Coordinates of C-alpha atoms in Angstrom, one line a residue:
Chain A
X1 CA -80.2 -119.6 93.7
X2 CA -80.9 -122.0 91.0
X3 CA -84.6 -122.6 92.1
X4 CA -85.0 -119.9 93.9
X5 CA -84.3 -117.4 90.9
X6 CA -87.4 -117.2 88.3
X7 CA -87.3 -119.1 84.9
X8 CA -90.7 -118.4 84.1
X9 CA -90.5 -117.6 80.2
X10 CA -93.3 -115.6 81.4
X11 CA -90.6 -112.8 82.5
X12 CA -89.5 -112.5 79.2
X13 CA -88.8 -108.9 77.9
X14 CA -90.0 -107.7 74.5
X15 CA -86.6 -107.4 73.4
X16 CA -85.4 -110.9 74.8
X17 CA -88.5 -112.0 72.2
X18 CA -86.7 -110.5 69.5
X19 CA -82.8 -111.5 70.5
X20 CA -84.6 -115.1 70.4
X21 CA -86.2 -114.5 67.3
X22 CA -83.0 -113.2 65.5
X23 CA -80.9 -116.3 67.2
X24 CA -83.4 -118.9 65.7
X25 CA -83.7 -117.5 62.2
X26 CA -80.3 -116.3 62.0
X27 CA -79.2 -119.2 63.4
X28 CA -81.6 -121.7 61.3
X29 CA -80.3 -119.7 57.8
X30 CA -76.7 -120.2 58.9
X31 CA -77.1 -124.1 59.5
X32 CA -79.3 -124.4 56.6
X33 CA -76.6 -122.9 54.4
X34 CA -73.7 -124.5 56.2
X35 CA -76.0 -127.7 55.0
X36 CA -76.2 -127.2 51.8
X37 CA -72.7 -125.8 51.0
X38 CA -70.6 -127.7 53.5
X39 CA -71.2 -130.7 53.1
X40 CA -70.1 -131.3 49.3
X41 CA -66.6 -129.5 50.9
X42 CA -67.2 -132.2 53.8
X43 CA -67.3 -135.5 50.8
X44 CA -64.6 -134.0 49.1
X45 CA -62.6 -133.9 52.3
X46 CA -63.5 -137.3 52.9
X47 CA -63.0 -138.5 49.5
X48 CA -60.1 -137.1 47.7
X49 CA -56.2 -137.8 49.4
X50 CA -53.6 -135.5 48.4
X51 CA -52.3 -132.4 49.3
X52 CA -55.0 -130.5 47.6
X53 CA -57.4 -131.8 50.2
X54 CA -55.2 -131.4 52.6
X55 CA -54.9 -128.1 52.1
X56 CA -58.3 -127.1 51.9
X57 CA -58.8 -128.7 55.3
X58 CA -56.2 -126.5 56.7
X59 CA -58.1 -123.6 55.7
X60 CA -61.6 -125.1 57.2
X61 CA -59.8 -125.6 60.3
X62 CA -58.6 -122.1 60.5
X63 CA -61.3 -120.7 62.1
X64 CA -62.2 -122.9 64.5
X65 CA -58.6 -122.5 66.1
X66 CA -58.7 -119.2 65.9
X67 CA -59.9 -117.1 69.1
X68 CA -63.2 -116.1 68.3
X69 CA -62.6 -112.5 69.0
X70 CA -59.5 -112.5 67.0
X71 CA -61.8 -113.9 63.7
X72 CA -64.6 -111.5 64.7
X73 CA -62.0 -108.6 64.3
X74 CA -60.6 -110.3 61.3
X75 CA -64.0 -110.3 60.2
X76 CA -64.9 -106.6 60.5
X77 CA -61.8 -105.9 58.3
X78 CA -62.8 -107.8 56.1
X79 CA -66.3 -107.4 55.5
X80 CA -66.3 -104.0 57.1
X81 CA -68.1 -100.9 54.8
X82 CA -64.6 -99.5 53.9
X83 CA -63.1 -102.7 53.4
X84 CA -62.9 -104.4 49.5
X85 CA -64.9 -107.4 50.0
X86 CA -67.7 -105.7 52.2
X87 CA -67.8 -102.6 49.9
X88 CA -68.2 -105.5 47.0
X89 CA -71.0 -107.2 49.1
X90 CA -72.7 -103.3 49.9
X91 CA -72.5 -102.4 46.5
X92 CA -74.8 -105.6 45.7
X93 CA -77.4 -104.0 49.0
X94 CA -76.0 -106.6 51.7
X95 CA -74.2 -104.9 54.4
X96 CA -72.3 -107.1 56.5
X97 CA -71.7 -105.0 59.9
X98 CA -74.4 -105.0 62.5
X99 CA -77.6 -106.6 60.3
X100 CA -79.6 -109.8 60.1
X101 CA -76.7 -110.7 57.2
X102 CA -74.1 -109.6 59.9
X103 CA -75.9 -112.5 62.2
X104 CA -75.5 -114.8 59.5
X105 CA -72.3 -114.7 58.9
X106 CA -70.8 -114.6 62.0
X107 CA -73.2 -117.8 62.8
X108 CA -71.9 -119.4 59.5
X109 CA -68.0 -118.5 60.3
X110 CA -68.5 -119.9 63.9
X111 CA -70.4 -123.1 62.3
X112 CA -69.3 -124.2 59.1
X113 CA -65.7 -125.4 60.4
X114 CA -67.1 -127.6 63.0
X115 CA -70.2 -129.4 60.9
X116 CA -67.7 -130.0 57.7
X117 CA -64.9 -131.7 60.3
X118 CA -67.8 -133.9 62.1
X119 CA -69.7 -134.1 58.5
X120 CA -66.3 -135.6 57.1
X121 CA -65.8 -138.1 59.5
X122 CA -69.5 -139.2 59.3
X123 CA -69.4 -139.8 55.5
X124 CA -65.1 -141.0 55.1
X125 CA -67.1 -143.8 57.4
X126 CA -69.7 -144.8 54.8
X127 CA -67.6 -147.8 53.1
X128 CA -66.9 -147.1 49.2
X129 CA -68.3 -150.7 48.4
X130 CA -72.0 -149.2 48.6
X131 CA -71.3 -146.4 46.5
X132 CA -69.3 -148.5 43.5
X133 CA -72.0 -151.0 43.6
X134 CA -74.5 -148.3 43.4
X135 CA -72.7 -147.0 40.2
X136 CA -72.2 -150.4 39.0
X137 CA -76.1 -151.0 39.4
X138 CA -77.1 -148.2 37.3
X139 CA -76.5 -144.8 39.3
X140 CA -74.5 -141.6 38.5
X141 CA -72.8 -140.3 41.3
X142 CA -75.4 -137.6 42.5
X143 CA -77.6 -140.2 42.4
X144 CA -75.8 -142.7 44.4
X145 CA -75.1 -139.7 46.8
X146 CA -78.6 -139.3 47.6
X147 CA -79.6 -143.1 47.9
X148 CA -76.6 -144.9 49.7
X149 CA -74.0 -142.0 51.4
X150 CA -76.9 -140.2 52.4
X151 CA -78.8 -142.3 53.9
X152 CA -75.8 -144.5 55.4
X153 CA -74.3 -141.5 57.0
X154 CA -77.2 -139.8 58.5
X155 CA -76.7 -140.1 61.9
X156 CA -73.7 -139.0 61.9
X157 CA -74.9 -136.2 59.7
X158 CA -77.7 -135.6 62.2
X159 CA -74.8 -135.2 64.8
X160 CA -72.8 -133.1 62.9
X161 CA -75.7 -130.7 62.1
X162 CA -76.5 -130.7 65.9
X163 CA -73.1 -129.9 67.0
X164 CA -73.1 -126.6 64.4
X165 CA -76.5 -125.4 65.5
X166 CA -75.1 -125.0 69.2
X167 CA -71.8 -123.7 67.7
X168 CA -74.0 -121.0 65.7
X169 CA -76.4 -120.1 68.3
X170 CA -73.9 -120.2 71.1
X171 CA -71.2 -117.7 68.9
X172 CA -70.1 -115.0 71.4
X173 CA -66.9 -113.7 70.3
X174 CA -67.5 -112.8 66.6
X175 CA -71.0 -111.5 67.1
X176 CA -69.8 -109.2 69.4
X177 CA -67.4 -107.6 67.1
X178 CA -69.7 -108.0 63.7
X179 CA -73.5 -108.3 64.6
X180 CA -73.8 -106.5 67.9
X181 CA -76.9 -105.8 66.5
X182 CA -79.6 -107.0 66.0
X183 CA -78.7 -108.8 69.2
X184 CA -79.1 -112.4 69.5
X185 CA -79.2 -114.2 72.5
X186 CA -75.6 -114.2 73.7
X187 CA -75.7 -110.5 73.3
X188 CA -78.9 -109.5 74.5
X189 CA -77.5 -111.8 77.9
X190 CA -74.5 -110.3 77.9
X191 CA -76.1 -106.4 77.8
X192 CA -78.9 -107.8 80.8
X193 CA -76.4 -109.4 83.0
X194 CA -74.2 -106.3 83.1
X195 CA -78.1 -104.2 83.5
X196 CA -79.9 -105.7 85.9
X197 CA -77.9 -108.8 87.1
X198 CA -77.6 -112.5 87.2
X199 CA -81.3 -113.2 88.3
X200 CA -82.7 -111.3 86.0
X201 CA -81.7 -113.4 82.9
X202 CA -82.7 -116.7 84.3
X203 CA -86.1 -116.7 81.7
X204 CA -83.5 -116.1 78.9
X205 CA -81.3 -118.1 79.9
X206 CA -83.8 -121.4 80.2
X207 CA -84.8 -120.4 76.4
X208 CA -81.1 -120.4 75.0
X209 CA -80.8 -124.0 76.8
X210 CA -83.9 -125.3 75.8
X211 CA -82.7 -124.1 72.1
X212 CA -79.5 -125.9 72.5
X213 CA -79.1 -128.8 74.4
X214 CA -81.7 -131.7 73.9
X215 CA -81.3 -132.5 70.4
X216 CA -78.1 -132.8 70.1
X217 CA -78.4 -134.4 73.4
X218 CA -81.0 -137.0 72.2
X219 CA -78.8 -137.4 69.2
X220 CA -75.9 -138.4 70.9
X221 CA -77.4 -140.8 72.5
X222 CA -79.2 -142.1 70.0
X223 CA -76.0 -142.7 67.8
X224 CA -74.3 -144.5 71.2
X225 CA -77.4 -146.6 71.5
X226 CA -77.4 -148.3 67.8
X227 CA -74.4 -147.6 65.8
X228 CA -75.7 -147.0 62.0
Chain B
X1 CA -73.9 -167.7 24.6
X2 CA -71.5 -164.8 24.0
X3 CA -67.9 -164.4 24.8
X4 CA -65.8 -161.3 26.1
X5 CA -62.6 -160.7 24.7
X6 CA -60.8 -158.5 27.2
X7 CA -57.4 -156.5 26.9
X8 CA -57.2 -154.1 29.6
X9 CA -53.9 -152.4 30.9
X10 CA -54.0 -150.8 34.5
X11 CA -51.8 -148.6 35.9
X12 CA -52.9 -147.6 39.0
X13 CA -53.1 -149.1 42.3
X14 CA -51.1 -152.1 39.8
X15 CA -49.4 -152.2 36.9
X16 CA -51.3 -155.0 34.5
X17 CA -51.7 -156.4 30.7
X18 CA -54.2 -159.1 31.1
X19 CA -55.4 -160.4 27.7
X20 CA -57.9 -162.5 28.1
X21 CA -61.2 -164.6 27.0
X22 CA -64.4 -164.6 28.9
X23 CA -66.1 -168.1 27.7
X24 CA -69.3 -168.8 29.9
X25 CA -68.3 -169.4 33.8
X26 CA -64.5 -168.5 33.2
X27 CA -62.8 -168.5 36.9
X28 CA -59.5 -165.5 37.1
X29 CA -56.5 -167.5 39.0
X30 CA -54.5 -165.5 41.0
X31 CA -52.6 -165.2 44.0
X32 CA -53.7 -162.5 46.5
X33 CA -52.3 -159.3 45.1
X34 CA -51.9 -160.1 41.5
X35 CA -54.4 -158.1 41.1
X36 CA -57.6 -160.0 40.8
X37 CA -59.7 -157.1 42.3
X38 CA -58.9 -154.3 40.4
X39 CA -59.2 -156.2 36.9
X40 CA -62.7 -156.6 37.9
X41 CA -63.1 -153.0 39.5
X42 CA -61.7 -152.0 35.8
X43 CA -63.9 -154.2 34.0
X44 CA -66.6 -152.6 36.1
X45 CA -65.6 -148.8 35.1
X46 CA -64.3 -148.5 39.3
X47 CA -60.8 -148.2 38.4
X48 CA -59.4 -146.4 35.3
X49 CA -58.4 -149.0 32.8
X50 CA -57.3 -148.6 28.8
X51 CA -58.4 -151.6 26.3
X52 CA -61.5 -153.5 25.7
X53 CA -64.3 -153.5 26.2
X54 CA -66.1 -150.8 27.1
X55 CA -63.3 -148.2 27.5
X56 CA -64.7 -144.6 28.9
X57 CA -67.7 -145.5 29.5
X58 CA -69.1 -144.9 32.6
X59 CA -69.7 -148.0 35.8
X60 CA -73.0 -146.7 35.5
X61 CA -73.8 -147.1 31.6
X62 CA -71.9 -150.8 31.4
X63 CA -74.7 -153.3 31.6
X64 CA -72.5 -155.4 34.0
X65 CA -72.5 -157.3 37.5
X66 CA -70.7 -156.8 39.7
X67 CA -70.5 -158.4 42.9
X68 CA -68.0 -157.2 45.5
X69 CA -66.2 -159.8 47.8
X70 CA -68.5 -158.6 50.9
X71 CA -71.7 -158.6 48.7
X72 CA -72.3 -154.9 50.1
X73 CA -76.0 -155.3 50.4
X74 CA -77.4 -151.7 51.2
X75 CA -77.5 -152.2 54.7
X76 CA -80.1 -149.8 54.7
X77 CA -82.6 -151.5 52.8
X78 CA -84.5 -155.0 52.9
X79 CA -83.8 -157.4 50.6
X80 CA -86.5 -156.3 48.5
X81 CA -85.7 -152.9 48.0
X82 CA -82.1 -154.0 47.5
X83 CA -82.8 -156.0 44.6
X84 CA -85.6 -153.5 43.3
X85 CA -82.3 -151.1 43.2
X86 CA -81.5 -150.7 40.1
X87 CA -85.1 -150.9 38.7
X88 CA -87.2 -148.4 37.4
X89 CA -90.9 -147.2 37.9
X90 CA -93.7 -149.0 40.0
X91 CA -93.4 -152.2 39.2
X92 CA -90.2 -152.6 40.3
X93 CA -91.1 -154.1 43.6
X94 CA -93.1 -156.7 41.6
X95 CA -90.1 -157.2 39.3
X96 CA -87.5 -157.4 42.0
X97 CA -90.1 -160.2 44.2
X98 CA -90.9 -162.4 40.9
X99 CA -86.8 -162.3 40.4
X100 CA -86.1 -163.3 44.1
X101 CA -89.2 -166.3 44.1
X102 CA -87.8 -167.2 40.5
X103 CA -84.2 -167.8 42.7
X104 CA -85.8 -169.3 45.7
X105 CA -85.1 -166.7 47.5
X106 CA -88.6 -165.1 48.1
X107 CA -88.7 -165.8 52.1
X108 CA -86.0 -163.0 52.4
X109 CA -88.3 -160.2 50.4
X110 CA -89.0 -158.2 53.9
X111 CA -85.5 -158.8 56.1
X112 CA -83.3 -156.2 56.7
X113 CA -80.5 -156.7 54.4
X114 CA -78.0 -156.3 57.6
X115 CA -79.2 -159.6 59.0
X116 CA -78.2 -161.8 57.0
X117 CA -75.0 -164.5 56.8
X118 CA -72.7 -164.6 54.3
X119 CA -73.8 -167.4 52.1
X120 CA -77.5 -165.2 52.1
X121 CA -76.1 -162.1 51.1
X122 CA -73.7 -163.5 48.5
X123 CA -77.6 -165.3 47.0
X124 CA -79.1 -161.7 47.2
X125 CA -76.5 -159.9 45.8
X126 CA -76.6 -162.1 42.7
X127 CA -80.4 -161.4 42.6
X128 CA -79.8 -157.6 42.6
X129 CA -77.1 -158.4 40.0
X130 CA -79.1 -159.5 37.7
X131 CA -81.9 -157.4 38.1
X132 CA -80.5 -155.0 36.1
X133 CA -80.3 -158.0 32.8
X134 CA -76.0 -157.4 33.0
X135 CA -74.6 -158.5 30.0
X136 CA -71.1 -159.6 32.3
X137 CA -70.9 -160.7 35.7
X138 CA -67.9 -160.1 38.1
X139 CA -67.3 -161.7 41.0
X140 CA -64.8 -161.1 43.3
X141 CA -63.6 -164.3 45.5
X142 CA -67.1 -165.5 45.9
X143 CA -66.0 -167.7 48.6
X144 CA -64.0 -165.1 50.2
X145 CA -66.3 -164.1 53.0
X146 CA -68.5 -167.3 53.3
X147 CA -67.8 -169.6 56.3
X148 CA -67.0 -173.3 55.9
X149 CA -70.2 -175.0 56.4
X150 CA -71.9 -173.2 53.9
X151 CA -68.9 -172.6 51.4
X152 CA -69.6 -175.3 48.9
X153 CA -73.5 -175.2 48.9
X154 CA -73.6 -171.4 48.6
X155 CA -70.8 -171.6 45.9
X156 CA -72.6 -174.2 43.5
X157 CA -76.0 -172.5 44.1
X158 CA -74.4 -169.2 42.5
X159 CA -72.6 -171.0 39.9
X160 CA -75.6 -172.6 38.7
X161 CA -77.6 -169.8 39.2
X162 CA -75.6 -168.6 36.6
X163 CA -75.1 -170.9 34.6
X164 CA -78.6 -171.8 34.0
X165 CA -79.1 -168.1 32.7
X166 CA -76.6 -168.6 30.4
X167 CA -74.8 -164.9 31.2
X168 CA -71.2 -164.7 30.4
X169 CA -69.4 -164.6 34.1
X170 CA -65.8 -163.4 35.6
X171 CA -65.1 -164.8 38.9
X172 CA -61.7 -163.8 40.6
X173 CA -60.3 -166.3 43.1
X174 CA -58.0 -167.8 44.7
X175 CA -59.3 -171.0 45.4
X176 CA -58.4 -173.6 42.8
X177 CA -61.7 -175.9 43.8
X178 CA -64.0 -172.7 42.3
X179 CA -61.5 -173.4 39.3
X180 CA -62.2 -176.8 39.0
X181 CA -65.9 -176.1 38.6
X182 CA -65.6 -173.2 35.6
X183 CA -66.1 -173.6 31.9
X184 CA -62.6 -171.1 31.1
X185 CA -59.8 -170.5 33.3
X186 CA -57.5 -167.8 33.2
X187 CA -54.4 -167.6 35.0
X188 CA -53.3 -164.5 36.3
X189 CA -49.4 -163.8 38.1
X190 CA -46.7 -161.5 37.4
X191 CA -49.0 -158.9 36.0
X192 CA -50.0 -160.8 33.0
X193 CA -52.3 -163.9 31.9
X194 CA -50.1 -166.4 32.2
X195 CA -52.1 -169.2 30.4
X196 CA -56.0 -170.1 29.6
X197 CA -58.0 -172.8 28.7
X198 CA -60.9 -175.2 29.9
X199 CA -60.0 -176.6 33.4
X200 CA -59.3 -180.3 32.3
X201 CA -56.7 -179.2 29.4
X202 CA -55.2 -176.9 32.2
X203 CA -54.9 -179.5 35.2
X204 CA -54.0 -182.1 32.7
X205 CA -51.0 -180.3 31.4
X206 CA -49.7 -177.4 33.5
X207 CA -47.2 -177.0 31.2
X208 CA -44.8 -174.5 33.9
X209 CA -43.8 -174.5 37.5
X210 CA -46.2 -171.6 38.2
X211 CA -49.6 -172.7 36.6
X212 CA -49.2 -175.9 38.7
X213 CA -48.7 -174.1 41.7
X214 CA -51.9 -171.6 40.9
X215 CA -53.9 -175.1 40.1
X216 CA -52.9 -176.0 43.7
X217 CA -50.6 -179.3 43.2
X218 CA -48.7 -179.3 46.0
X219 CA -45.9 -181.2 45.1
X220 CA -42.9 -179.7 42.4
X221 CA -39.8 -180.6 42.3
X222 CA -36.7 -181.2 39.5
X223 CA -34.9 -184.0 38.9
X224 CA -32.2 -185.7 36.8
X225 CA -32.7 -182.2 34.6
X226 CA -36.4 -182.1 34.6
X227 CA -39.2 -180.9 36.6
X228 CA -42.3 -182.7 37.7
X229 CA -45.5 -182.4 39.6
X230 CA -48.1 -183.9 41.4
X231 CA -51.2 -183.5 43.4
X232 CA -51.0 -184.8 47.0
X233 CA -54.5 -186.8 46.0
X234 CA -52.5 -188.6 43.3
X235 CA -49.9 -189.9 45.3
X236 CA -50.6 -193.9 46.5
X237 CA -49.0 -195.3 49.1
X238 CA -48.4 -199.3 48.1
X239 CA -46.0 -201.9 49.0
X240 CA -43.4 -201.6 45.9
X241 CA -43.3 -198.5 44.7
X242 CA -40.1 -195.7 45.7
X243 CA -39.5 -195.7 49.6
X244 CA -40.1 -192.5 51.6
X245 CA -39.1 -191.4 55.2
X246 CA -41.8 -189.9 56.6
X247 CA -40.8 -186.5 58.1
X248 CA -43.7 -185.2 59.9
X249 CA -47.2 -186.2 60.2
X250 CA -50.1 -184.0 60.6
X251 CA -53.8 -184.4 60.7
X252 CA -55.7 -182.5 58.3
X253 CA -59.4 -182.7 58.9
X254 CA -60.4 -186.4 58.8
X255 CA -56.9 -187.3 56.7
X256 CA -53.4 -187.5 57.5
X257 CA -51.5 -185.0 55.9
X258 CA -48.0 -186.7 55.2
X259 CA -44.5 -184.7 54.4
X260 CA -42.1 -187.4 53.0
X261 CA -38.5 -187.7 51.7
X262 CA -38.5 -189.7 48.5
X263 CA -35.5 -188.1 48.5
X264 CA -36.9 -184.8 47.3
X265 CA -39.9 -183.2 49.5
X266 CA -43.4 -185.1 48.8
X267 CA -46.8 -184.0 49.9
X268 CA -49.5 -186.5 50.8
X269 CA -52.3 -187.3 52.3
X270 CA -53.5 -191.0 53.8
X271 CA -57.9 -191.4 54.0
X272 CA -58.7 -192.5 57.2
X273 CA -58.1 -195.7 58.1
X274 CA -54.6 -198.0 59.0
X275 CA -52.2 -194.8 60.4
X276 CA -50.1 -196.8 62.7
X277 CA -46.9 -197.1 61.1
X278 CA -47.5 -193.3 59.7
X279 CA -44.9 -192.2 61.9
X280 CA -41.9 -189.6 61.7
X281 CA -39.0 -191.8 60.8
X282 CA -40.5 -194.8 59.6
X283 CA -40.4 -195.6 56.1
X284 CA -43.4 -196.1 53.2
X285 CA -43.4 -196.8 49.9
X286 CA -45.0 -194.8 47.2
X287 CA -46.2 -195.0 43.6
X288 CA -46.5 -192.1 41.5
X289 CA -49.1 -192.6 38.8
X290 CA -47.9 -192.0 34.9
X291 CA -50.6 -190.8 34.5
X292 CA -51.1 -188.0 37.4
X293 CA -47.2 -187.2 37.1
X294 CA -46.9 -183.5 34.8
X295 CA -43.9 -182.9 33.5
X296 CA -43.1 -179.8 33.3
X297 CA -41.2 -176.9 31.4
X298 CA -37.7 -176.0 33.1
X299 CA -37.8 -172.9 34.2

């Protein structure tokens, strides 16, 4: 069936186009924010002992253990019209229910746990000779950040990144509850396969893998083949 | 050339008063886990210290050294770029090759800072050092991570790197040869300074049981209500001289390393050459020179 079925992107429908439009953009804001603000949360993981820390790594890991269909719901009473926060977040013209923002943050939810528990390892690994020497040669600490634990932990960075991107793209559960539409991928496969069947989402199907599996794949083994 | 007067009190990860002087190369005595390390890390701004100098300022504002007991060359980076480090603007690169050909060290500019040995990346980290012009330079057990083929070349290179430059230096160890070779020693156990002085006033009068046994003499013991000690270099084996029973016999590189019973415990160690009667059981006698015997304070 596999080679018999056809993958041709050529058989794409108009409205696959736009699930795979909605899954790349929604899914590149979601990593590109999970960048930004997750990893300060992932040095501060990796840098600070105590129970504070501890703490706040308990409540990062909170969502990944959680059924993904339990946070989605979780999510809808939260963010939800009638609920405080997403009454607070429509007030400001964001609506968090079944909209491009909806997308987002179930991507980011889905996400941000995974990349900061990978981006914490990746940079607790970076030894903290490099960074006093760094201050010790002249450097405040953003600085040294951006020079020496940047740079040393970027593959591991790299991975970590990776690993979110096929986390955010791949979210089912909480999509389904919160961001039904606009449909990303998983969605718009979901609503074919029950349509018009297996065979017909093969072309989809090819696009979602090709999104998410060889650069994390190359990365992977990249990082086996030359440790940093 | 200037010296540092240092009182610093640590609390944390080691409680420690350590009142000392800096005076030129001035080596920091210490067992391992007096707390060598994080007097330096303080002096550097890395740990949180009270006293003086440079209390709350920043590791980054101190004009200081420091070099770590791995050298932590930015793996990262070549040589050059590691020693460009803490320079500014575009001709830093220029700077940082003029500094390494000025230290001999100019075949390294382009290697990847990962690939060198020890004794290399102890050189380079000095060079990155004192890029930056540091007032103070901390070293921490210098010999630490070099092997023993390269231990003594790599360690009087550094010290007369330094030297020659005439910058004020602090280099903690363990390693009582690196003590012989500093202008200012400074003896560090039981969470305080102890004693300090040049070398020669410190080996020739250790005064208590524990300088001599940071100074590495290898032989202490009391007797008849005082207490003496000796280096197992001093001791002479003769034909008058006190009798000893030889109790075990070991060899220690190219010498015999000799534990006697004269009748208190003896250290010593016979140069190559006649070793046939230096066995267990058989007797030797042995002269202690006045002039090598330190008496010292009861304690």
């Amino acid at each position: 069936m596999l080679t018999g079925g056809n993958w041709s992107p050529e058989n794409l429908a108009p409205e696959d186009w736009r699930a795979i439009a909605t899954s790349l953009i929604g899914g590149a804001a979601a990593v590109g924010a999970i960048a930004v603000f997750g990893t300060p949360v992932a040095l501060y993981l990796a840098r600070t002992p105590g129970r504070v820390s501890a703490a706040a790594e308990a409540l990062v890991l909170m969502p990944m253990l959680m059924p993904t269909l339990a946070l989605g719901i979780l999510l809808a009473t939260i963010y939800g019209p009638a609920a405080p926060a997403g009454a607070f977040f429509a007030r400001l013209g964001l609506i968090l229910t079944n909209t491009p923002a909806a997308f987002v943050l179930a991507a980011l939810y889905a996400a941000l746990p995974t990349y900061i528990i990978a981006a914490r390892t990746a940079l607790a690994e970076v030894p903290r000779d490099f960074e006093q020497v760094a201050r010790t040669l002249g450097d405040a600490p953003s600085r040294v950040f951006f020079r020496v634990t940047l740079p040393l932990a970027q593959r591991g960075l790299a991975g970590a990144l990776a690993l979110c991107w096929v986390r955010a793209l791949g979210e089912f559960g909480i999509v389904l509850i919160i961001a039904y539409f606009p449909a990303g991928m998983p969605v718009r496969l979901w609503i074919d396969v029950q349509d018009l069947g297996i065979e017909a989402v093969f072309p989809l199907v090819a696009v979602f893998l090709m999104a998410t599996l060889p650069v994390p794949l190359w990365l992977g083994l990249r990082a086996r083949r030359s440790p940093a | 050339m200037k010296a540092w007067e240092v009182d610093y009190r640590l609390h944390v990860p080691i409680a420690l008063h350590a009142q000392f002087e800096i005076r030129g190369f001035t080596a920091l005595l210490g067992r391992s886990g007096a707390g060598k390390t994080s007097l330096l890390k303080a002096l550097a701004g890395l740990l949180p210290a009270a006293g003086t100098p440079f209390e709350g300022i920043a590791p980054e504002a101190r004009n200081i050294g420091y070099l770590p007991q791995n050298a932590a060359l930015f793996p990262h980076l070549t040589v050059l770029e590691n020693v460009a480090y803490p320079l500014r603007g575009r001709t830093r690169f220029a700077a940082a090759q003029s500094l390494l050909d000025a230290l001999a060290l100019g075949g390294f500019a382009q290697r990847p800072a990962a690939t060198l040995s020890g004794g290399e990346a102890q050189r380079i980290a000095l060079a990155r050092a004192l890029a930056r012009r540091p007032e103070l330079l901390l070293l921490d057990e210098p010999s630490a991570a070099l092997d023993a083929t390269t231990r003594d070349s790599t360690l009087n290179w550094l010290i007369d790197a330094i030297t020659s430059r005439a910058i004020p230096a602090l280099a903690a160890t363990h390693d009582p040869a690196i003590a012989g070779r500093a202008d200012w020693l400074v003896l560090l156990s039981g969470s305080r300074v102890i004693r300090q002085g040049t070398p020669r006033a410190l080996f020739d009068d250790p005064q208590t049981k524990a300088v001599a046994e940071l100074l590495g003499f290898a032989n202490i013991w009391a007797e008849s209500g005082c207490a003496y000690a000796i280096r197992a270099d001093d001791i002479e084996i003769t034909s008058s001289g006190i009798p000893a029973i030889i109790l075990s016999a070991r060899e220690h590189g190219p010498d015999l390393r000799l534990e006697c019973a004269a009748p208190h415990k003896l250290i010593i160690f016979v140069k190559s050459g006649d070793r046939a009667d230096m066995r267990p059981g058989s007797t030797i006698h042995l002269t202690l020179p006045q002039s090598r015997l330190k008496r010292l304070e009861r304690v």
